Short mmCIF file of C-alpha atoms in Angstrom, two decimals:
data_model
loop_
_atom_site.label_atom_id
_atom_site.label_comp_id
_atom_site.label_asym_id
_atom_site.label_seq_id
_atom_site.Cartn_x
_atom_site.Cartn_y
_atom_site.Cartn_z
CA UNK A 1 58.64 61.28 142.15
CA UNK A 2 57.93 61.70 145.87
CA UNK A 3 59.50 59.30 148.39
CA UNK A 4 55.94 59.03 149.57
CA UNK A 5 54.77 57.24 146.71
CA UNK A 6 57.21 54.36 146.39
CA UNK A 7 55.11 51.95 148.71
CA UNK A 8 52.10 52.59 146.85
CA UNK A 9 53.11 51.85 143.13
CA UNK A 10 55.21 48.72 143.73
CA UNK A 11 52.53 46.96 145.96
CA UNK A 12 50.34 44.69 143.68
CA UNK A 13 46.69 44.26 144.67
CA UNK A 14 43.87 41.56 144.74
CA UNK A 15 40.60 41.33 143.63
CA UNK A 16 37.86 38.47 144.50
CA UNK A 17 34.72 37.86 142.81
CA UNK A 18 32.59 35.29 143.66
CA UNK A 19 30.18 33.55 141.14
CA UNK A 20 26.95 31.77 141.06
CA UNK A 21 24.18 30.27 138.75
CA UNK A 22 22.33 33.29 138.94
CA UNK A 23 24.66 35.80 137.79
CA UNK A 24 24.51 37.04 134.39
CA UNK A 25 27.10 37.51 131.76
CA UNK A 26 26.52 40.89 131.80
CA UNK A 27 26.95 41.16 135.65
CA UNK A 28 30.10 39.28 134.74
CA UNK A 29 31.14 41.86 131.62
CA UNK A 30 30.71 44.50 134.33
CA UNK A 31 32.58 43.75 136.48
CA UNK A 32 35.51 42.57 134.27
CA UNK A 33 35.35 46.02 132.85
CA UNK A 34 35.06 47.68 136.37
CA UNK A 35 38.57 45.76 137.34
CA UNK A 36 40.39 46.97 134.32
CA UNK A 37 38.72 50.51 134.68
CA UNK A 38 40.35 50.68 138.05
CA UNK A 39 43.71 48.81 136.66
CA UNK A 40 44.35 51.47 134.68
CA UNK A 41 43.08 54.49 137.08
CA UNK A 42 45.94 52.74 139.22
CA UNK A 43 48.56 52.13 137.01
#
């Protein structure tokens, strides 16, 4: 693996989300799918 690349895979990462009343569970299953979509596109 390239030298270059060592800083990028061992960093870990945040996400935040914010919620409200008016959110729906399918804005919710969205973006739960969305994070683990780009989990694995990373990992």
């Amino acid at each position: 693996m390239h030298p270059a690349y060592y800083g990028f895979l061992w960093h870990s990462g945040t996400v935040r989300a914010s919620f409200a009343v008016y959110n729906t569970f399918e804005e919710i299953d969205a973006l739960v799918e969305g994070v683990r979509k780009a989990q694995r596109m990373l990992m």
